[in-house]
Coordinates of C-alpha atoms and ligand atoms in Angstrom, one line a residue:
M409 CA -38.1 -39.5 -16.5
F410 CA -35.4 -41.0 -18.8
M411 CA -37.7 -43.5 -20.2
D412 CA -40.3 -40.8 -21.0
N413 CA -37.5 -38.9 -22.8
G414 CA -36.7 -41.9 -25.1
Y415 CA -33.7 -43.2 -23.2
E416 CA -33.1 -46.9 -22.8
R417 CA -31.8 -48.3 -19.5
V418 CA -28.8 -50.7 -19.8
D419 CA -26.9 -52.7 -17.3
F420 CA -23.7 -51.2 -15.9
D421 CA -21.6 -53.8 -17.7
H422 CA -22.9 -52.5 -21.1
D423 CA -21.4 -49.5 -22.6
A424 CA -23.7 -46.5 -22.1
D425 CA -23.9 -43.0 -23.6
V426 CA -24.9 -41.5 -20.2
Y427 CA -24.0 -42.7 -16.8
V428 CA -26.1 -41.5 -13.8
I429 CA -24.4 -42.4 -10.6
N430 CA -26.3 -42.1 -7.4
T431 CA -23.9 -41.7 -4.5
C432 CA -24.0 -42.2 -0.7
T433 CA -22.2 -40.2 2.0
V434 CA -23.5 -41.7 5.2
T435 CA -20.0 -43.0 6.1
N436 CA -16.6 -42.1 4.8
T437 CA -16.6 -45.5 3.0
G438 CA -19.8 -44.4 1.2
D439 CA -17.7 -41.5 -0.3
K440 CA -14.9 -43.8 -1.2
K441 CA -17.0 -46.4 -2.9
S442 CA -18.9 -43.6 -4.8
R443 CA -15.6 -42.2 -6.1
Q444 CA -14.5 -45.8 -7.2
I445 CA -17.7 -46.3 -9.2
I446 CA -17.5 -42.9 -10.8
R447 CA -14.0 -43.7 -12.0
R448 CA -15.1 -47.1 -13.3
A449 CA -17.8 -45.5 -15.4
V450 CA -15.4 -42.9 -16.8
R451 CA -13.0 -45.8 -17.7
K452 CA -15.7 -47.8 -19.3
N453 CA -16.6 -45.1 -21.8
P454 CA -14.5 -41.9 -21.7
E455 CA -16.8 -40.4 -24.3
A456 CA -19.9 -40.9 -22.2
I457 CA -21.6 -38.1 -20.2
V458 CA -21.1 -38.9 -16.5
C459 CA -23.7 -37.3 -14.2
V460 CA -23.3 -37.7 -10.5
T461 CA -26.2 -37.3 -8.1
G462 CA -27.2 -38.2 -4.5
C463 CA -26.0 -37.4 -1.1
Y464 CA -22.2 -37.3 -1.7
A465 CA -22.9 -35.1 -4.7
Q466 CA -24.9 -32.7 -2.5
T467 CA -22.3 -32.4 0.3
S468 CA -19.1 -32.3 -1.9
P469 CA -19.9 -31.2 -5.4
G470 CA -16.4 -29.6 -5.8
E471 CA -14.6 -32.8 -4.9
I472 CA -16.6 -34.7 -7.4
M473 CA -16.2 -32.1 -10.2
E474 CA -12.5 -32.6 -9.8
I475 CA -12.6 -36.2 -10.8
P476 CA -11.5 -36.3 -14.4
G477 CA -14.4 -37.3 -16.7
V478 CA -17.3 -36.0 -14.5
D479 CA -19.5 -33.7 -16.5
I480 CA -22.5 -32.9 -14.4
V481 CA -23.3 -32.9 -10.7
V482 CA -26.8 -32.7 -9.3
G483 CA -27.5 -33.1 -5.6
T484 CA -30.5 -34.3 -3.7
Q485 CA -32.8 -31.7 -5.2
D486 CA -33.6 -30.3 -8.6
R487 CA -33.3 -33.8 -10.1
K488 CA -35.9 -33.0 -12.6
K489 CA -33.4 -30.7 -14.2
M490 CA -31.0 -33.6 -14.9
I491 CA -32.1 -34.4 -18.4
G492 CA -32.0 -30.8 -19.4
Y493 CA -28.4 -30.6 -18.1
I494 CA -27.4 -33.7 -20.0
E495 CA -28.8 -32.2 -23.2
E496 CA -27.1 -28.9 -22.5
H497 CA -23.8 -30.6 -22.0
Q498 CA -24.2 -32.5 -25.2
K499 CA -24.2 -29.2 -27.0
T500 CA -21.7 -27.1 -25.0
R501 CA -19.4 -29.8 -23.6
E502 CA -19.0 -27.5 -20.6
P503 CA -19.2 -29.0 -17.0
I504 CA -22.4 -28.2 -15.1
N505 CA -22.6 -28.0 -11.3
G506 CA -26.4 -28.0 -10.5
V507 CA -26.0 -28.3 -6.7
T508 CA -27.6 -25.6 -4.6
N509 CA -28.0 -25.0 -0.9
I510 CA -30.2 -27.7 0.5
M511 CA -30.8 -26.0 3.8
K512 CA -33.0 -23.4 2.1
N513 CA -35.4 -25.9 0.7
R514 CA -38.6 -26.3 2.6
V515 CA -40.7 -28.1 -0.1
F516 CA -40.8 -31.8 -0.8
E517 CA -39.7 -32.5 -4.3
E518 CA -42.4 -34.4 -6.0
M519 CA -41.2 -37.4 -8.1
D520 CA -43.4 -40.1 -9.4
V521 CA -42.0 -43.6 -8.6
P522 CA -44.6 -46.0 -10.1
E523 CA -42.6 -49.3 -10.0
F524 CA -39.6 -51.0 -8.5
T525 CA -37.3 -53.8 -9.6
D526 CA -38.4 -55.7 -6.5
R527 CA -41.9 -56.5 -7.5
T528 CA -43.4 -57.6 -4.2
R529 CA -43.0 -54.6 -2.0
A530 CA -43.1 -50.9 -3.0
S531 CA -41.4 -48.0 -1.2
L532 CA -43.4 -44.9 -1.0
K533 CA -41.4 -41.8 0.1
I534 CA -43.6 -39.5 2.2
Q535 CA -41.1 -37.0 3.6
E536 CA -37.6 -35.7 3.2
G537 CA -34.9 -34.4 5.5
C538 CA -34.4 -34.2 9.3
N539 CA -34.2 -31.5 11.9
N540 CA -32.4 -33.6 14.6
F541 CA -28.7 -33.2 14.0
C542 CA -27.5 -36.2 16.0
T543 CA -23.8 -35.8 16.6
F544 CA -22.8 -38.9 14.5
C545 CA -24.9 -38.1 11.5
I546 CA -24.3 -36.2 8.3
I547 CA -27.8 -36.8 6.8
P548 CA -29.4 -33.3 7.6
W549 CA -26.5 -31.8 5.6
S550 CA -27.1 -34.0 2.6
R551 CA -30.9 -34.0 2.7
G552 CA -31.8 -30.7 4.4
L553 CA -34.5 -30.0 6.9
L554 CA -37.8 -31.9 7.3
R555 CA -40.4 -31.5 4.7
S556 CA -43.5 -33.6 4.0
R557 CA -45.1 -34.7 0.8
D558 CA -48.6 -33.5 0.1
P559 CA -51.1 -36.0 1.5
E560 CA -53.1 -36.1 -1.7
S561 CA -50.0 -36.9 -3.6
V562 CA -49.1 -39.7 -1.2
V563 CA -52.6 -41.3 -1.5
L564 CA -52.4 -41.0 -5.3
Q565 CA -49.0 -42.6 -5.5
A566 CA -50.1 -45.4 -3.2
Q567 CA -53.1 -46.0 -5.5
K568 CA -50.9 -46.1 -8.5
L569 CA -48.6 -48.7 -6.8
V570 CA -51.5 -50.9 -5.8
D571 CA -52.9 -50.7 -9.3
A572 CA -49.6 -51.8 -10.6
G573 CA -50.0 -55.0 -8.5
Y574 CA -48.1 -54.3 -5.2
K575 CA -49.7 -55.7 -2.1
E576 CA -47.4 -54.1 0.4
I577 CA -46.4 -50.5 0.6
V578 CA -43.5 -49.4 2.9
L579 CA -43.7 -45.8 4.0
T580 CA -40.2 -44.4 3.8
G581 CA -38.3 -41.1 4.4
I582 CA -35.4 -39.9 6.4
H583 CA -37.4 -39.2 9.5
T584 CA -40.4 -41.0 8.3
A585 CA -42.9 -40.6 11.1
G586 CA -41.9 -36.9 11.5
Y587 CA -44.3 -36.6 8.6
G588 CA -46.6 -33.6 9.1
E589 CA -44.4 -31.8 11.6
D590 CA -44.2 -29.0 9.1
M591 CA -47.9 -28.9 8.5
K592 CA -50.7 -27.2 10.4
D593 CA -53.8 -29.3 10.5
Y594 CA -52.5 -32.7 9.4
N595 CA -50.2 -35.3 11.0
F596 CA -48.8 -38.8 10.5
A597 CA -51.7 -40.6 12.2
M598 CA -54.1 -38.8 9.8
L599 CA -52.0 -40.0 6.8
L600 CA -52.2 -43.5 8.1
H601 CA -55.9 -43.3 8.3
D602 CA -56.2 -41.8 4.8
L603 CA -54.0 -44.5 3.3
E604 CA -56.1 -47.1 5.0
T605 CA -59.5 -45.8 3.8
K606 CA -58.8 -44.1 0.5
V607 CA -56.5 -46.6 -1.3
D608 CA -58.5 -49.4 -2.9
G609 CA -57.0 -52.8 -2.8
L610 CA -54.0 -52.0 -0.5
K611 CA -53.3 -55.0 1.7
R612 CA -50.3 -54.1 3.9
I613 CA -48.8 -50.8 5.1
R614 CA -45.4 -50.9 6.7
I615 CA -43.8 -47.9 8.4
S616 CA -40.0 -48.1 7.7
S617 CA -39.0 -46.4 10.9
I618 CA -40.6 -44.4 13.8
E619 CA -38.8 -42.5 16.5
A620 CA -40.0 -43.2 20.1
S621 CA -41.1 -39.6 20.4
Q622 CA -43.4 -40.0 17.4
I623 CA -45.4 -42.9 18.9
T624 CA -48.2 -40.6 20.0
D625 CA -51.5 -41.8 21.5
E626 CA -53.1 -41.0 18.1
V627 CA -50.5 -43.2 16.3
I628 CA -51.1 -46.0 18.7
E629 CA -54.8 -45.7 18.1
A630 CA -54.3 -45.7 14.4
L631 CA -52.3 -48.9 14.6
D632 CA -54.7 -50.5 17.0
R633 CA -57.8 -50.0 14.8
S634 CA -56.0 -50.6 11.5
E635 CA -56.5 -53.8 9.5
K636 CA -53.6 -53.0 7.1
I637 CA -50.8 -51.6 9.1
V638 CA -48.5 -54.5 9.9
R639 CA -47.7 -55.7 13.4
H640 CA -44.1 -54.4 13.1
L641 CA -42.4 -51.2 14.1
H642 CA -38.7 -50.2 13.7
I643 CA -37.9 -47.9 16.6
P644 CA -34.3 -46.7 16.4
L645 CA -32.6 -47.0 19.8
Q646 CA -28.9 -46.3 19.0
S647 CA -28.0 -46.7 22.7
G648 CA -29.6 -47.8 25.9
S649 CA -27.3 -45.7 28.0
D650 CA -28.5 -42.2 28.9
T651 CA -25.1 -40.7 29.0
V652 CA -24.3 -42.1 25.5
L653 CA -27.7 -40.9 24.3
G654 CA -26.8 -37.4 25.6
R655 CA -23.5 -37.4 23.7
M656 CA -25.3 -38.6 20.6
R657 CA -27.7 -35.7 21.0
R658 CA -30.7 -38.1 20.7
K659 CA -33.8 -36.5 22.0
Y660 CA -35.0 -39.2 24.5
S661 CA -33.9 -41.1 27.6
S662 CA -33.9 -44.8 27.9
A663 CA -36.9 -44.4 30.4
F664 CA -38.9 -42.4 27.9
Y665 CA -38.2 -45.0 25.1
K666 CA -39.2 -47.9 27.5
E667 CA -42.5 -46.1 28.4
K668 CA -43.4 -45.7 24.7
V669 CA -42.6 -49.4 24.1
N670 CA -44.7 -50.5 27.1
K671 CA -47.6 -48.4 25.9
I672 CA -47.6 -49.7 22.4
R673 CA -47.2 -53.3 23.6
K674 CA -50.2 -52.9 25.8
A675 CA -52.3 -52.0 22.7
L676 CA -50.6 -54.6 20.4
P677 CA -49.2 -57.4 22.4
D678 CA -47.9 -59.4 19.4
L679 CA -46.0 -56.4 17.9
A680 CA -42.5 -57.1 16.5
I681 CA -40.1 -54.4 17.4
T682 CA -36.8 -54.0 15.6
S683 CA -34.1 -51.5 16.1
D684 CA -30.7 -50.0 15.2
V685 CA -27.9 -49.7 17.7
I686 CA -24.5 -48.1 17.4
V687 CA -21.8 -49.8 19.3
G688 CA -18.5 -48.1 20.4
F689 CA -19.7 -44.5 20.3
P690 CA -16.8 -42.2 21.4
G691 CA -16.2 -42.6 25.1
E692 CA -18.4 -45.7 25.5
T693 CA -17.3 -47.4 28.7
D694 CA -17.9 -51.1 29.7
K695 CA -20.6 -49.8 32.0
E696 CA -22.4 -47.9 29.3
F697 CA -22.2 -50.8 26.9
M698 CA -23.7 -53.1 29.5
E699 CA -26.5 -50.6 30.1
T700 CA -27.3 -50.9 26.4
Y701 CA -27.0 -54.6 26.5
N702 CA -29.3 -55.0 29.4
F703 CA -31.8 -52.5 28.0
I704 CA -32.0 -54.4 24.8
K705 CA -32.6 -57.7 26.7
E706 CA -35.3 -56.0 28.7
V707 CA -37.2 -54.6 25.7
G708 CA -37.0 -57.9 23.8
Y709 CA -36.6 -56.9 20.2
S710 CA -37.4 -59.3 17.4
E711 CA -34.3 -58.3 15.5
L712 CA -31.5 -55.7 15.8
H713 CA -29.3 -54.0 13.3
V714 CA -26.0 -53.5 15.0
F715 CA -23.4 -51.0 13.7
P716 CA -19.9 -50.3 14.9
F717 CA -19.5 -46.5 15.3
S718 CA -17.9 -45.1 12.2
R719 CA -16.2 -41.7 12.2
R720 CA -18.1 -39.6 9.6
T721 CA -15.9 -36.6 8.8
G722 CA -17.7 -33.4 9.3
T723 CA -19.8 -34.6 12.3
P724 CA -19.2 -33.6 15.9
A725 CA -18.7 -37.2 17.0
A726 CA -15.9 -37.7 14.5
R727 CA -14.0 -35.0 16.4
M728 CA -14.8 -36.4 19.9
K729 CA -11.9 -37.6 22.1
D730 CA -11.9 -41.2 23.5
Q731 CA -12.6 -43.0 20.2
V732 CA -13.1 -46.6 21.0
D733 CA -10.6 -49.2 19.9
E734 CA -11.7 -51.1 16.8
D735 CA -11.1 -54.6 18.4
L736 CA -13.2 -53.6 21.4
K737 CA -15.9 -52.3 19.1
N738 CA -16.0 -55.5 17.2
E739 CA -16.2 -57.6 20.4
R740 CA -19.2 -55.5 21.5
V741 CA -20.8 -55.8 18.1
H742 CA -20.5 -59.6 18.3
R743 CA -22.1 -59.7 21.7
L744 CA -25.0 -57.7 20.6
I745 CA -25.5 -59.8 17.4
E746 CA -25.5 -62.9 19.6
L747 CA -28.1 -61.3 21.8
S748 CA -30.2 -60.3 18.8
D749 CA -30.2 -63.8 17.4
Q750 CA -31.3 -65.2 20.7
L751 CA -34.1 -62.6 21.1
A752 CA -35.2 -63.1 17.4
K753 CA -35.6 -66.8 18.1
E754 CA -37.5 -66.2 21.3
Y755 CA -39.9 -63.8 19.5
A756 CA -40.5 -66.2 16.6
S757 CA -41.1 -69.2 18.9
Q758 CA -44.3 -67.5 20.2
F759 CA -45.7 -68.1 16.7
E760 CA -44.8 -71.7 16.3
D761 CA -47.8 -73.8 15.0
E762 CA -49.7 -70.6 14.0
V763 CA -50.8 -70.0 10.5
L764 CA -49.5 -66.7 9.3
E765 CA -49.8 -64.6 6.1
V766 CA -46.6 -64.4 4.1
I767 CA -45.9 -62.6 0.9
P768 CA -43.2 -64.7 -0.8
E769 CA -40.5 -62.5 -2.4
E770 CA -38.1 -64.9 -4.1
R771 CA -37.0 -68.5 -4.7
I772 CA -34.0 -69.7 -2.8
L773 CA -31.6 -72.5 -3.4
D774 CA -32.2 -75.6 -1.3
D775 CA -30.6 -79.0 -2.0
N776 CA -33.5 -80.9 -0.5
H777 CA -36.3 -79.0 -2.2
P778 CA -36.2 -77.5 -5.7
E779 CA -39.1 -75.0 -5.1
M780 CA -38.2 -73.2 -1.9
L781 CA -39.7 -69.7 -1.4
V782 CA -38.9 -67.0 1.1
G783 CA -41.0 -64.1 2.3
Y784 CA -42.0 -62.1 5.3
T785 CA -45.0 -62.3 7.5
D786 CA -46.7 -59.0 8.5
N787 CA -44.7 -59.1 11.8
Y788 CA -41.5 -59.4 9.9
L789 CA -40.7 -63.1 10.4
K790 CA -38.7 -64.4 7.5
V791 CA -40.3 -67.7 6.5
R792 CA -38.9 -70.4 4.2
F793 CA -41.4 -72.9 2.8
A794 CA -41.9 -75.2 -0.2
G795 CA -44.1 -73.5 -2.8
T796 CA -44.4 -72.6 -6.5
P797 CA -43.1 -69.5 -8.3
E798 CA -46.7 -68.3 -9.1
M799 CA -47.1 -67.6 -5.4
I800 CA -44.4 -64.8 -5.5
G801 CA -46.1 -61.5 -4.7
K802 CA -49.3 -63.0 -3.5
I803 CA -50.6 -63.3 0.0
V804 CA -50.1 -66.9 1.1
R805 CA -51.1 -68.6 4.3
V806 CA -48.2 -70.6 5.9
K807 CA -48.0 -72.6 9.1
L808 CA -44.9 -71.8 11.0
T809 CA -43.4 -75.2 11.9
K810 CA -40.1 -74.3 13.4
A811 CA -38.9 -70.9 14.7
G812 CA -35.3 -70.0 13.9
Y813 CA -33.0 -67.2 12.8
P814 CA -32.5 -65.8 10.1
Y815 CA -35.1 -68.3 8.7
N816 CA -38.2 -69.7 10.2
E817 CA -39.5 -72.9 8.6
G818 CA -43.1 -73.2 7.4
T819 CA -45.5 -75.3 5.4
F820 CA -47.8 -73.9 2.7
V821 CA -51.5 -73.9 3.7
R822 CA -53.3 -71.9 0.9
I823 CA -53.2 -68.8 -1.3
M824 CA -55.4 -66.0 0.0
E825 CA -56.3 -64.3 -3.2
S826 CA -55.9 -65.1 -6.8
A827 CA -55.2 -61.7 -8.3
T828 CA -52.2 -62.1 -10.6
H829 CA -49.2 -59.9 -10.4
A830 CA -47.4 -58.2 -13.3
T831 CA -44.2 -59.7 -14.4
V832 CA -42.2 -61.4 -11.7
Ligands
LIG637 S1 -32.6 -38.5 13.5 FE1 -31.7 -40.0 12.0 S2 -31.4 -38.8 10.2 FE2 -31.8 -37.3 11.8 S3 -29.7 -36.6 12.4 FE3 -30.4 -38.3 13.8 S4 -29.6 -40.2 12.9 FE4 -29.5 -38.6 11.4

């Protein structure tokens, strides 16, 4: 939008006439870091127009307007009005608060995102918001309730991204696979089918995250017959203990989750499953932690993202009694990270000596080899191999010679297709 209106983008280290700061509020640290960066922008050029947007702006516009030097606040909706506000402020020099009640919004805000700085993978946002209200999470208050993007617009955006040279599209959102829950005759499985059949030249579709409850028979079938959806699902767990899941207000039990995993593994035995886990949720006992530990071992994830519970002000969990001691949380985090490393190696070792398709993303420094590339396979194995920079962004066949974590070692076999990519 700014480019279309004649603005030029400069690096943060340059002086700018307008600063647009996109903020985060998922943790209290997100708020703090956002405030720091706003102050830095104001210090850099006190004459500049400072416009603050994003989740922290949505939930706390008053707090942000009070920071000296902030001129405009826009939340997570009405972002198309931003340039108009900037021009208005240039004339009037009056502060503008453009934040409105997000909870009333039931329509997905269309915004064209035709390219990314990371040139190998493109994110495609298909929905916004969440209706779940887990007790530790502030997101529904910053993003509002679930709303889906129009299917035709999703397909059009995907085609645009493929035409711009992207091989892989990652479907993203807040509650991504909740796509369609606000529609009558259309659902997530149908969107997957449309993307597969209507987008010319698309090679890989990745779903950024899917809740266990959203793995319906229809979705399993779509994955099973697809040639483009990758063999990888991220299924958030958060805890493997039913009592903790209850306190988190997650809408499944460990048994339900396991049943879904078993079902999908039956259809797709090689599937990589990754997950998020929160450790040290209020009141988490040793027994509850061990229930989570053992559950994770049983499921056999290919990678885990482990987070120590962080008290997000304004959420029910932040007010719960029995907050877990920080040292104990850290100890539990380390135990789960160790388990995750071990499970990741076990998963990857199944593919040793196999030839897999990798999309190299970047060069990495390696003392023994000047041309080392790194990229992901469809089943999300991070592979390091000797190659040349022209391979970046293309689909390359690589033999996995040694499983490991975080890197697997491989040797280049051949390039699958010669289509050149735009600037890398
Ligand atoms: S489902 Fe995800 S986004 Fe929604 S409230 Fe729970 S943690 Fe937050």
